XYZ file of C-alpha atoms in Angstrom:
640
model
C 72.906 155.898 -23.675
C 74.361 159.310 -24.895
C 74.216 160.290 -28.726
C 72.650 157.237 -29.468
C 75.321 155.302 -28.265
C 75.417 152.055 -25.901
C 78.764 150.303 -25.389
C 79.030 147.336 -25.940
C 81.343 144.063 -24.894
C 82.105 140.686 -26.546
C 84.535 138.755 -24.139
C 86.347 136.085 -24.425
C 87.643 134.150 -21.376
C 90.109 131.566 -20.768
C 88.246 128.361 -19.498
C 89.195 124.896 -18.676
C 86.932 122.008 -19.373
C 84.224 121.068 -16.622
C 86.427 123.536 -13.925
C 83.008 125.795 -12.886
C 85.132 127.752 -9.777
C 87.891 128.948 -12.435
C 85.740 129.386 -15.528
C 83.771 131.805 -13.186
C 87.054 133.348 -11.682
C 87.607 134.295 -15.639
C 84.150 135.326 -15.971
C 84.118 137.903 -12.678
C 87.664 138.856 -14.392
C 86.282 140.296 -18.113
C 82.966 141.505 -16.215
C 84.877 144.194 -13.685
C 87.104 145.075 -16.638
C 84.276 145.733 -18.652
C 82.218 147.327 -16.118
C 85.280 149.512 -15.423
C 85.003 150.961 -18.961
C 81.932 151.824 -18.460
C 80.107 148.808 -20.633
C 76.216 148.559 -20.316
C 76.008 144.725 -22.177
C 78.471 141.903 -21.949
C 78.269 138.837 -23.355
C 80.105 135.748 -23.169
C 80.467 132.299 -25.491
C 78.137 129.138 -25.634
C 78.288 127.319 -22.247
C 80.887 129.202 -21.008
C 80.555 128.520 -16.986
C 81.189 124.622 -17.786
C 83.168 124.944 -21.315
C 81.153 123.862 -24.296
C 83.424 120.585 -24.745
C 82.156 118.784 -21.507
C 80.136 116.037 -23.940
C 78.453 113.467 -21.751
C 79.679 114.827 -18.583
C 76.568 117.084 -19.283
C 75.344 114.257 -18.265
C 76.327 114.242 -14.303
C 74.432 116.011 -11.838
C 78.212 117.774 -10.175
C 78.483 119.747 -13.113
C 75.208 120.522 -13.135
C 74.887 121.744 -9.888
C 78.644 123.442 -9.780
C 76.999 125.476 -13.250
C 74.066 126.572 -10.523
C 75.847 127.202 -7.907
C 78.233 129.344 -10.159
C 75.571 131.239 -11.646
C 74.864 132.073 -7.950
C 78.254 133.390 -7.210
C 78.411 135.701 -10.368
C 74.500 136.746 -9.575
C 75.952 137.770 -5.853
C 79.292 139.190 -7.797
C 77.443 141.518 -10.053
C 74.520 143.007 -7.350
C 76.333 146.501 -6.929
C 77.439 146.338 -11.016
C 75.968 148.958 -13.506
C 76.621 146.104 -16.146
C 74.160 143.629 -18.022
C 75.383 140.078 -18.307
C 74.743 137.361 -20.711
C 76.610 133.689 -19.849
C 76.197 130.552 -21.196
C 75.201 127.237 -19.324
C 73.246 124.231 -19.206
C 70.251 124.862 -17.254
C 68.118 121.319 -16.139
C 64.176 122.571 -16.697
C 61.796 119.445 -15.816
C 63.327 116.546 -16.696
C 65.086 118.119 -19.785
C 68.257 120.309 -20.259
C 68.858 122.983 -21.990
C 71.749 124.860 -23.536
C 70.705 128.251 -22.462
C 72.036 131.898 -22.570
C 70.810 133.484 -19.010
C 70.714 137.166 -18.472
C 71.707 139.066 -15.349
C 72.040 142.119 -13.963
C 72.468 143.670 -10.506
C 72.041 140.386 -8.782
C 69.206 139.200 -10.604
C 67.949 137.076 -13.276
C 66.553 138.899 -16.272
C 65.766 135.930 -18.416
C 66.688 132.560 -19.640
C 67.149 132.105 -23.374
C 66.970 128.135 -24.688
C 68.569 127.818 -27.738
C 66.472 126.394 -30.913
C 68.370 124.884 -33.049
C 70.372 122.278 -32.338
C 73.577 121.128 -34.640
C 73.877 116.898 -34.902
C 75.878 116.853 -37.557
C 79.640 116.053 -38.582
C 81.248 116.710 -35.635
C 78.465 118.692 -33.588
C 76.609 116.146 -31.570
C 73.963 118.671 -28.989
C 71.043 116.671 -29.573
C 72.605 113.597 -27.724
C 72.309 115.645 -24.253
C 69.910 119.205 -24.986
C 66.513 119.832 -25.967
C 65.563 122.922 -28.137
C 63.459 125.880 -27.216
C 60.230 124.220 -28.830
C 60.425 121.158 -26.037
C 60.065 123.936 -23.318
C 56.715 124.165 -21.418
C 55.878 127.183 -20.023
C 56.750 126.947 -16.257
C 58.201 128.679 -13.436
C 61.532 127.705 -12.336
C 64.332 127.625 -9.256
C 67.696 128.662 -10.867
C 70.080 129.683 -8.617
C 67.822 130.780 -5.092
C 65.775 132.667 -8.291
C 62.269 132.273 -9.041
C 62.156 132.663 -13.086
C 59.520 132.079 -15.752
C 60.721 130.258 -18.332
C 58.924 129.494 -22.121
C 59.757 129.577 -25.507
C 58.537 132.889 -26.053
C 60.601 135.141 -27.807
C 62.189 137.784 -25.392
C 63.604 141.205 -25.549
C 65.379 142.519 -23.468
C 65.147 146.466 -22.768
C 68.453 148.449 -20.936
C 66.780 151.443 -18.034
C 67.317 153.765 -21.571
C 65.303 151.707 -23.574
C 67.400 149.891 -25.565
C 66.176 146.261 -26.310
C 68.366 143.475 -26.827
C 68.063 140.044 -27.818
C 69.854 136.449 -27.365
C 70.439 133.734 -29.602
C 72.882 131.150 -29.449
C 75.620 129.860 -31.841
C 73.873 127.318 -34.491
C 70.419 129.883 -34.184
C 72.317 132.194 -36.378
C 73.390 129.624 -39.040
C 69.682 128.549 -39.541
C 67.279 128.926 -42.607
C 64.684 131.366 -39.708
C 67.094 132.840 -37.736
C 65.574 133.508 -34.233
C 66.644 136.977 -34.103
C 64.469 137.654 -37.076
C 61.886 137.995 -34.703
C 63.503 139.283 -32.442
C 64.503 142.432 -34.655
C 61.170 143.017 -36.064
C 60.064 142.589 -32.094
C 62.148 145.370 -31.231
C 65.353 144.235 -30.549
C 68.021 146.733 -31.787
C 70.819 144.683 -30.662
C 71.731 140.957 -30.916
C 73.714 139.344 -28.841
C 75.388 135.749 -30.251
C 76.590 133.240 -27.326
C 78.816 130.671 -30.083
C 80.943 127.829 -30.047
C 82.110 127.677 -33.059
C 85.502 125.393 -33.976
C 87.601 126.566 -36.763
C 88.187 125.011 -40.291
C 89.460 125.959 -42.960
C 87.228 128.987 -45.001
C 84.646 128.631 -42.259
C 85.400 132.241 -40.689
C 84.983 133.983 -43.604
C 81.564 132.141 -44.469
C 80.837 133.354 -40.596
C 81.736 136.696 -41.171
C 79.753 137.045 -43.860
C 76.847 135.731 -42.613
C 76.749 137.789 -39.633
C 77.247 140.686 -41.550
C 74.338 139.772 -44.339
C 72.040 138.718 -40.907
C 72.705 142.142 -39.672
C 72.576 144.307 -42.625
C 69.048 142.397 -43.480
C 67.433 143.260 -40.127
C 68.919 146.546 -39.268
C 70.119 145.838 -36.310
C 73.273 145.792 -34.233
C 75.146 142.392 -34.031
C 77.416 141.207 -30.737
C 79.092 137.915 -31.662
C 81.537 135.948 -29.433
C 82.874 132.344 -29.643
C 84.744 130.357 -27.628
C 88.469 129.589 -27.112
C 92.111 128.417 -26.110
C 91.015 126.010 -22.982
C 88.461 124.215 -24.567
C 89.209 120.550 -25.273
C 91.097 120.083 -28.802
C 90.235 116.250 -28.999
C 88.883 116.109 -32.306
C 88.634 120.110 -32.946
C 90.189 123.608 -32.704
C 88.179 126.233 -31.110
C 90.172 129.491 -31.791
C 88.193 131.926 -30.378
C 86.815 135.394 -31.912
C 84.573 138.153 -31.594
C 82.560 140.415 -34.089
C 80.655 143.956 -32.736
C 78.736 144.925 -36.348
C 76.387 147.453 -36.992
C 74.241 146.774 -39.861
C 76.130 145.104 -41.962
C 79.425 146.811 -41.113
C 82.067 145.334 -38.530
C 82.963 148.042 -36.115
C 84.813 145.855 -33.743
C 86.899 142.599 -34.211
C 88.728 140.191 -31.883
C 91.834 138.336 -33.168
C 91.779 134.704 -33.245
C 93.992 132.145 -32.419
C 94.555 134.108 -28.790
C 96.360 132.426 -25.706
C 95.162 135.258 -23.382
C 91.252 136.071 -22.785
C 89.722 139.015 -24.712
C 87.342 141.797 -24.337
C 86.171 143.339 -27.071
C 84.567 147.103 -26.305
C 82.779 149.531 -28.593
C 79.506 151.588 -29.350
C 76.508 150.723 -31.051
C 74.603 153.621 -32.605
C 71.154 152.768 -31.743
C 70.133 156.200 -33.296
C 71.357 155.204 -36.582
C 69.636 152.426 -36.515
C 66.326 153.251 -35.775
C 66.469 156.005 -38.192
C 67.483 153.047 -41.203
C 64.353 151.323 -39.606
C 61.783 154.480 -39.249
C 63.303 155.181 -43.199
C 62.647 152.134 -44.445
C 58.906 150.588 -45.327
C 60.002 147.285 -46.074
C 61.740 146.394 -42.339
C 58.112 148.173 -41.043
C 55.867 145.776 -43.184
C 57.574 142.943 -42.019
C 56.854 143.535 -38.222
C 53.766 142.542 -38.703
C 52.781 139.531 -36.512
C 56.262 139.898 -35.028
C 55.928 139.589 -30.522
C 58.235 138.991 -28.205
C 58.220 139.471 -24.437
C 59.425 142.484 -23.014
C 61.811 142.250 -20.180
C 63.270 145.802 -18.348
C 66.315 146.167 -16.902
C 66.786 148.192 -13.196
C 68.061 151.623 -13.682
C 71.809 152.148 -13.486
C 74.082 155.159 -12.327
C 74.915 157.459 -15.095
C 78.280 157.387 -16.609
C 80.390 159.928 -18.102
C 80.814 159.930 -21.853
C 83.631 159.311 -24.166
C 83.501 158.457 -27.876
C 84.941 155.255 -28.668
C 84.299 154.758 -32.171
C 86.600 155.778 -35.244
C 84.707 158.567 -37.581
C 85.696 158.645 -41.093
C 86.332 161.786 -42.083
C 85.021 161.327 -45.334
C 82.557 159.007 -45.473
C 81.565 159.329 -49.099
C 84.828 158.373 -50.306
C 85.478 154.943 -50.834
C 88.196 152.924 -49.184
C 91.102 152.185 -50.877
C 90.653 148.129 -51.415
C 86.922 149.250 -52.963
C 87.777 152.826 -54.851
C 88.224 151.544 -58.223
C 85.418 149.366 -58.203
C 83.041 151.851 -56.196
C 83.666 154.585 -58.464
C 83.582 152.570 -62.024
C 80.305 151.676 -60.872
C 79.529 155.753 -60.128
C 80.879 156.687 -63.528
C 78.379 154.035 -65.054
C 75.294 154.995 -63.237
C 75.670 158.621 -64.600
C 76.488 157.237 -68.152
C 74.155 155.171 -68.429
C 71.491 157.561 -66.870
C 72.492 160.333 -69.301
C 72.430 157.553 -72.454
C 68.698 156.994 -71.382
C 67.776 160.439 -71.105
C 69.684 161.385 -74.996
C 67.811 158.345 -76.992
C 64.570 159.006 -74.923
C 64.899 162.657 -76.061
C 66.033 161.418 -79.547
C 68.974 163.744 -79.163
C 72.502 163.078 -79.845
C 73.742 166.158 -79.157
C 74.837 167.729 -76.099
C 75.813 171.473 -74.500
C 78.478 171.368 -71.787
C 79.608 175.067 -69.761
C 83.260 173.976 -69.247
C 85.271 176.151 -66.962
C 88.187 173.878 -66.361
C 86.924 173.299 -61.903
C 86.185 169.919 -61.001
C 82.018 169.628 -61.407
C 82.401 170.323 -65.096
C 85.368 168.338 -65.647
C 83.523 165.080 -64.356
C 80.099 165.834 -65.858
C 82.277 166.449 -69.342
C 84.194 163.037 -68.800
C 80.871 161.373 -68.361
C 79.232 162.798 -71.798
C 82.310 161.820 -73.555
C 81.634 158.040 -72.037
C 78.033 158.254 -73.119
C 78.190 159.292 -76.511
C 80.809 156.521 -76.796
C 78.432 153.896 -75.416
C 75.916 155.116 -77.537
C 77.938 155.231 -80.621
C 77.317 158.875 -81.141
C 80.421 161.180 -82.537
C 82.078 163.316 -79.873
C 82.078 166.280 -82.240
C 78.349 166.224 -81.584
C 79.341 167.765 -77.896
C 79.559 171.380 -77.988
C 82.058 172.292 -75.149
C 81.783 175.853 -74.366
C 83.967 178.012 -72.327
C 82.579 181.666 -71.110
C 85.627 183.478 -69.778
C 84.235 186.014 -67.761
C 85.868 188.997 -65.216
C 87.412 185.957 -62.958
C 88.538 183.536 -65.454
C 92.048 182.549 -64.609
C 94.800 181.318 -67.278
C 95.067 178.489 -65.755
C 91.352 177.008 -65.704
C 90.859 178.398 -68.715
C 93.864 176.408 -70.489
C 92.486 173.606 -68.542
C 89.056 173.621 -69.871
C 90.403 174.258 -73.700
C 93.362 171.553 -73.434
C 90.004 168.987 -71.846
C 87.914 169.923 -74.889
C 90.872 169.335 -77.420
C 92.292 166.253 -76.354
C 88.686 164.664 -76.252
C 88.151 165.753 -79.827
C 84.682 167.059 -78.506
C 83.190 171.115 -80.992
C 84.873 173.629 -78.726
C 83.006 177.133 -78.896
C 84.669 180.447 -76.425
C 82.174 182.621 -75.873
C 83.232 185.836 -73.641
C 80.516 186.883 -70.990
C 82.373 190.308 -70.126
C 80.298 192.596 -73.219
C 77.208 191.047 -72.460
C 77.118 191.212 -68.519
C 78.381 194.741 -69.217
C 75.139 195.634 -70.874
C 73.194 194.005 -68.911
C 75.139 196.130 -65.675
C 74.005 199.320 -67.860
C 70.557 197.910 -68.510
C 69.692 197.537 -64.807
C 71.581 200.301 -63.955
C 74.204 198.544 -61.712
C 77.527 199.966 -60.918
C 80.426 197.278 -62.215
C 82.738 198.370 -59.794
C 80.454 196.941 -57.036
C 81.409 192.548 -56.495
C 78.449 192.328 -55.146
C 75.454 189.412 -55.446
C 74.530 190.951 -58.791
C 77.506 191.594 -59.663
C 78.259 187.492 -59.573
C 74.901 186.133 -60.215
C 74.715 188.025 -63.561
C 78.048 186.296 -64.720
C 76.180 182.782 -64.085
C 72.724 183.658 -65.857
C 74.305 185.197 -68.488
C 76.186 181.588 -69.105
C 73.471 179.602 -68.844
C 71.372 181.737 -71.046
C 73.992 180.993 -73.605
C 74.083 177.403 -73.057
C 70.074 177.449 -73.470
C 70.255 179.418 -76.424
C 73.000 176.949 -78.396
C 70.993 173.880 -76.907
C 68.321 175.280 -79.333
C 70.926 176.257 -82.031
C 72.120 172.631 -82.529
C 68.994 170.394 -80.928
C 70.800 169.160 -78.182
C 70.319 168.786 -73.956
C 72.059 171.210 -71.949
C 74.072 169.230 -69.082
C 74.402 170.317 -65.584
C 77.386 170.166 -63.902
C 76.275 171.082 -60.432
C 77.316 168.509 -57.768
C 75.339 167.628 -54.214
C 77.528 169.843 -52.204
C 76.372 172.751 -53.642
C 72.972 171.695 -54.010
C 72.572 171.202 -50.178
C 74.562 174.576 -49.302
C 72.490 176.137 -51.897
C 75.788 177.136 -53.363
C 74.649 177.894 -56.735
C 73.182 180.521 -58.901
C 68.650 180.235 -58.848
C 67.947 179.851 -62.677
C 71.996 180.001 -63.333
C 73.922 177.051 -62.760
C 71.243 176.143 -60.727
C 69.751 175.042 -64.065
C 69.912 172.569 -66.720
C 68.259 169.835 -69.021
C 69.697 166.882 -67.280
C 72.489 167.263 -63.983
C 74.675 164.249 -64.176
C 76.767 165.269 -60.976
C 73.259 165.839 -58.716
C 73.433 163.300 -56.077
C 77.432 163.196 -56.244
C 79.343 165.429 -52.749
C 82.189 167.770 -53.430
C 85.045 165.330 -51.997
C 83.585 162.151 -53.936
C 84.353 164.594 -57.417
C 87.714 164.251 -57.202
C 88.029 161.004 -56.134
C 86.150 160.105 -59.610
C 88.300 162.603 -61.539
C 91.624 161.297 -60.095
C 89.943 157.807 -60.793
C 89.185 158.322 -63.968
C 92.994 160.216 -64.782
C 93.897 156.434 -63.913
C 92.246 154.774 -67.028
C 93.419 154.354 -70.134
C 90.506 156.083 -72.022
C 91.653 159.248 -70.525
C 95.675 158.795 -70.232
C 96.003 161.504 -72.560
C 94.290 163.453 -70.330
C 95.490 162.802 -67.251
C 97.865 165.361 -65.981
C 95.085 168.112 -67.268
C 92.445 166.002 -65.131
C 95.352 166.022 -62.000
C 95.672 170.013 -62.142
C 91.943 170.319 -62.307
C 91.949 168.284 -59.053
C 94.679 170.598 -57.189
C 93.240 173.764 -58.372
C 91.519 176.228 -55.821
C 87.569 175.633 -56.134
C 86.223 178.802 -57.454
C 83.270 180.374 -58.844
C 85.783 182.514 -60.568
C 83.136 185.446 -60.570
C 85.534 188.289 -59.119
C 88.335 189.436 -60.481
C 91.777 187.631 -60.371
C 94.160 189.025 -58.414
C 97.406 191.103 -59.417
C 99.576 187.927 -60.660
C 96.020 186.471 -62.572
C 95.905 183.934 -60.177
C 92.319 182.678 -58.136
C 90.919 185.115 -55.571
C 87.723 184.343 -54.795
C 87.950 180.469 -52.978
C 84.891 178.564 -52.254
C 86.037 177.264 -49.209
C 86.904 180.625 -47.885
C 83.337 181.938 -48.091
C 81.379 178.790 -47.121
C 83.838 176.926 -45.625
C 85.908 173.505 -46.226
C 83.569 170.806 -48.348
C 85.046 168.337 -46.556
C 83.282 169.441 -43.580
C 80.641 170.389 -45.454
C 80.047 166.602 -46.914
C 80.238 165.123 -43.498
C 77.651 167.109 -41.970
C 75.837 166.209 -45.428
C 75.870 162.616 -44.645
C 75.232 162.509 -41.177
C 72.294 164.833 -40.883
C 70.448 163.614 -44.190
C 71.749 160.152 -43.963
C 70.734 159.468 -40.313
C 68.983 162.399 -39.511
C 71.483 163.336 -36.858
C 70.552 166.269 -34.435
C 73.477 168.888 -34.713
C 75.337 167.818 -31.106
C 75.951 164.665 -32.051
C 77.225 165.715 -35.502
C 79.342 167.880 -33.565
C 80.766 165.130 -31.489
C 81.599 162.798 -34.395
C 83.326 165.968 -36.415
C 85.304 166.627 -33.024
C 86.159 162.805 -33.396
C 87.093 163.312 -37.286
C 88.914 166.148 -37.680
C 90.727 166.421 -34.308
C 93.914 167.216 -35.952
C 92.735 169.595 -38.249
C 89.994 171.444 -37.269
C 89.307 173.153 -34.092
C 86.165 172.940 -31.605
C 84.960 176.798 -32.979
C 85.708 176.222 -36.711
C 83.919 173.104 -37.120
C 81.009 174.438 -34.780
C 81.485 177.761 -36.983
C 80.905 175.635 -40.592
C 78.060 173.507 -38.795
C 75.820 176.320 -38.111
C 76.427 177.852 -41.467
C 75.575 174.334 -42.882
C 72.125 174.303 -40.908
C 71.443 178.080 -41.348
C 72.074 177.453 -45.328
C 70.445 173.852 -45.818
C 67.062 175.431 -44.953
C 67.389 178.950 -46.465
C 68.024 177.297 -49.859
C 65.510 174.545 -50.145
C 63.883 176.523 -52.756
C 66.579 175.911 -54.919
C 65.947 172.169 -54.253
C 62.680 172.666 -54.514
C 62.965 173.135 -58.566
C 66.181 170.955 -59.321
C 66.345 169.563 -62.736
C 66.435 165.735 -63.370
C 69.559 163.980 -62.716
C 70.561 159.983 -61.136
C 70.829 158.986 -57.774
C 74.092 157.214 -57.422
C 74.835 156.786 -53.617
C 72.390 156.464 -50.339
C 71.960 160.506 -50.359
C 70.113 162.332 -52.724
C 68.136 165.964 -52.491
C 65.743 165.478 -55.346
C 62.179 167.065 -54.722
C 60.798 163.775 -56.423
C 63.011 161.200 -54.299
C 64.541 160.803 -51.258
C 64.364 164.913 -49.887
C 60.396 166.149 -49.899
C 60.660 170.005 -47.337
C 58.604 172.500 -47.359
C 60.724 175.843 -49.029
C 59.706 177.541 -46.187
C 60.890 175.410 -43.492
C 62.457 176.931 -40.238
C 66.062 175.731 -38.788
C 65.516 177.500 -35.678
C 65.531 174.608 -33.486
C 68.657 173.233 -35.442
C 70.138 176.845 -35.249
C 69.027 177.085 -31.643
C 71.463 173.546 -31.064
C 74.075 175.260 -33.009
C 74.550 177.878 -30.542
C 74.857 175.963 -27.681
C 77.369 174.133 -28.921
């Protein structure tokens, strides 16, 4: 395991009913392939040596004995393989049989797994020739020239890195106490699924969703594979299928309906995982009284590394099948947060800095929206732009056109005589762009804002967005502060996905090619002069570097707590085409070296709503010492 990562198979072979040799030729067959790609698991469907259609000719002692002697040919076939197995077959313990998922590896049998719960029902009859887990005593057993100990003690299984596994099979999952509830809280951070499941009408998407909800609930990574074309379609259809999901997410899917076998290959981030786990108190309380056996694997040669998995470049942006709904249901979390925090402060006025850039065009859009829902009159928002030395014409027009169309008090106040007394105040040379130079320009506007707050009794609104805040990309007591920050837990590239959103509505139509222009305008602080033609000099993105970048090192590193190599990797994955090795390696350490110089800034953020997973509140999700070093992450950064 590298990064976090394990790979993973779910395979799906061709079989013919009660024909052991060639089910096993099929087997050996999606075992080298996988083994070839350098897979650590594979697992295969329900019964697959014999074929899960057999009925009572699980009753004769051939087949029986052809499954053994099977199991001994694929023990002998995998002894120099760096690859653990999982295959389904009947296995005769006492004077009972079970339908049992054994494990193998190197030539040896890690484990036999009974299944529990057995369907006898509508068309699924198991109970006529298996017993369940619960019938088995505790024994020692001959299977296949193989001493193994065999109970109904839960098991997990652990790979030579530590990665624990655990079987159940088909029906287990579709229970009321799945067994790999346990078997998650026991440890296992992977379950594998060996199903037969025959295909009606609806049924796969009821599957689906119940392996993702099963795998969401317990955190864990989810390896599903059914059975296919071959088996017997007397009464039913088998069409095959495979899911690899990763809490709650499907990362991997086989088609269905397949005349050809399948293999289905990709990586499980284990990391990921345990960091939801370690994060979350609820999944820890509930281990309590969980056990399971532990079972270790034999060490394996090391493999080189390649990324299989697809990185979203922008992982706070929603897809395109969920981006209206996703962000209607952002836009109403920061209404409805600022509505609370206006009749709470029996206010019903509000002070908005509007510049015409994208943070104060959303956090504007969503004041208008409150004091709708609250029934309050939009004059009662005092919109006030501050051109300053590096106001350009065109967010200036921007922010006045915004205010106008929205009916909301529009007040211009000009920053430039009052900075420039300030500059002779302190004694500070204007002709120097310097940190003063810029961070004057900011105080001075949010003194203003302060001061007509308490002219007209209303809440000062912060426009700052979660970017910034984790870049420390704002001014300390300037923008940094407000009454109530509506865009706080909400990343640069997730802003104009809402504003382009919200120029889609009919509440804003008239608005809607200002909001567009606001969305393809050059992020600024606009705090230096313009250049000769007036238009935007000083870019963001130029000086700290692109927020899309930015916002995925945001999410993996706070999100899953990602160390900055394998951030690295998955940005090398992401931006391929756009970014080179040095850039992105040049914007990560800048990232790290900024993230802990400006906690202090975090340290004293104003109140504002949590709307996704991430937030950087001092009172929520983000508690760090001001004073925190990044050398280690720093350290990483370098050798990059």
């Amino acid at each position: 395991m590298k990064y976090g990562l394990i790979k993973v198979a779910a395979a799906i072979p061709g079989v013919k009913v009660a024909d052991t040799d060639y089910n096993t030729q099929q087997i050996e067959s999606l075992i080298v392939r996988a083994e070839g790609k350098g897979t650590e698991i594979i697992v295969f469907p329900e019964l697959c040596i014999t074929g899960y259609t057999c009925q009572d000719l699980f009753r004769q002692s051939l087949l029986l004995d052809k499954a053994e002697e099977s199991l001994m040919v694929l023990l002998d076939f995998t002894r120099k393989l760096d690859i653990i197995s999982v295959v389904g077959m009947p296995v005769r313990i006492g004077s009972l049989l079970y339908n049992c998922g054994v494990v193998i590896h190197r030539g040896t049998i890690l484990g036999v797994v009974a299944k529990t719960y057995l369907p006898n029902y509508n068309e699924f009859y198991e109970k006529r020739w298996y017993a369940s887990s619960t019938d088995l005593i505790e024994q020692d057993i001959y299977l296949a020239g193989n001493l193994v100990h065999v109970s109904n003690e839960p098991q997990v299984f652990r790979t030579c890195d530590g990665v624990g596994f655990g079987v159940e099979i088909c029906e287990d999952v579709w229970a009321p106490l799945p067994p790999s509830n346990n078997l998650a809280l026991a440890g296992a951070d992977i379950v594998l699924n060996l199903s037969a499941s025959n295909d009606l009408v609806g049924k796969r998407a009821y599957l689906r969703s119940l392996l993702l909800q099963q795998s969401a609930r317990m955190i864990c990574g989810y390896v599903y594979t059914t059975c296919g074309y071959g088996e017997s379609t007397q009464d039913v259809v088998y069409g095959g299928g495979a899911f690899i999901i990763e809490n709650g997410t499907v990362i991997a899917e086989a088609k269905r309906f397949q005349l050809e076998p399948q293999l289905l290959v990709q990586q499980i981030d284990v990391e990921r995982l345990r960091s939801e786990r370690q994060n979350n108190t609820t999944f820890r309380t509930a281990q309590d009284g969980a056990h399971a056996k532990a079972v270790d694997a034999k060490l394996v040669t090391p493999r080189d590394f390649e990324l299989l998995r697809q990185v979203n470049p922008h992982p706070f942006i929603p897809s395109d099948e969920e981006m209206g709904e996703t962000c209607e249901e952002i836009l109403n979390i920061q209404t409805m947060g600022l509505c609370k925090r206006l009749v709470h402060s029996h206010c019903d006025k509000a002070v908005i800095g509007i510049s015409g850039g994208l943070d104060s065009t959303l956090a504007l859009l969503i004041v208008v929206r409150a004091f709708d829902r609250l029934g309050f009159s939009r004059r009662n928002i005092i919109g006030v732009t501050m051109p300053g030395f590096g106001t350009s014409d065109r967010t200036h027009d921007n922010a006045v056109s915004l205010m106008g169309t929205l009916g909301i008090t529009q007040r211009e106040i000009s920053i430039a005589k009052a900075v420039n007394q300030h500059f002779e105040d302190i004694g500070h040379n204007p002709s120097m762009h310097d940190v003063t130079y810029e961070n004057s320009q900011a105080r001075e506007r949010t003194q203003i804002l302060m001061d007509v707050a308490n002219q007209v009794g209303g809440l000062v609104i912060g426009t700052g967005d979660l970017s910034e805040l984790a870049l420390g990309w704002c001014t300390y007591n300037g923008d940094h502060m407000s009454m109530y920050g509506v865009n706080a837990s909400i990343p640069k590239t997730l802003v104009q996905s809402l504003i382009r959103y919200a120029a889609s509505l009919p509440a804003f139509s008239t608005q809607q090619s200002v909001l567009i222009d606001v969305i393809d305008t050059p992020i600024s602080p606009e705090l230096t002069p313009a250049d000769e033609e007036g238009n935007i000099k000083q870019k963001t993105e130029d000086l700290v570097g692109p927020y899309e970048l930015h916002d995925f090192f945001l999410y993996y590193i706070m999100r899953h707590g990602f160390r900055p190599a394998k951030v690295f990797l998955l940005a090398q994955a992401a931006f391929s085409q756009k970014y080179s090795d040095d850039v992105i390696k040049k914007w990560l350490t800048t990232f790290c070296r900024r993230f802990f110089n400006q906690q202090f800034k975090r340290s004293c953020m104003p109140d504002g709503p949590k709307v996704g997973a991430i937030s950087l509140s001092p009172r929520g999700d983000w508690r760090m010492a001001s004073d925190a070093a990044g050398t280690l992450w720093l350290k990483e950064c370098e050798a990059l």
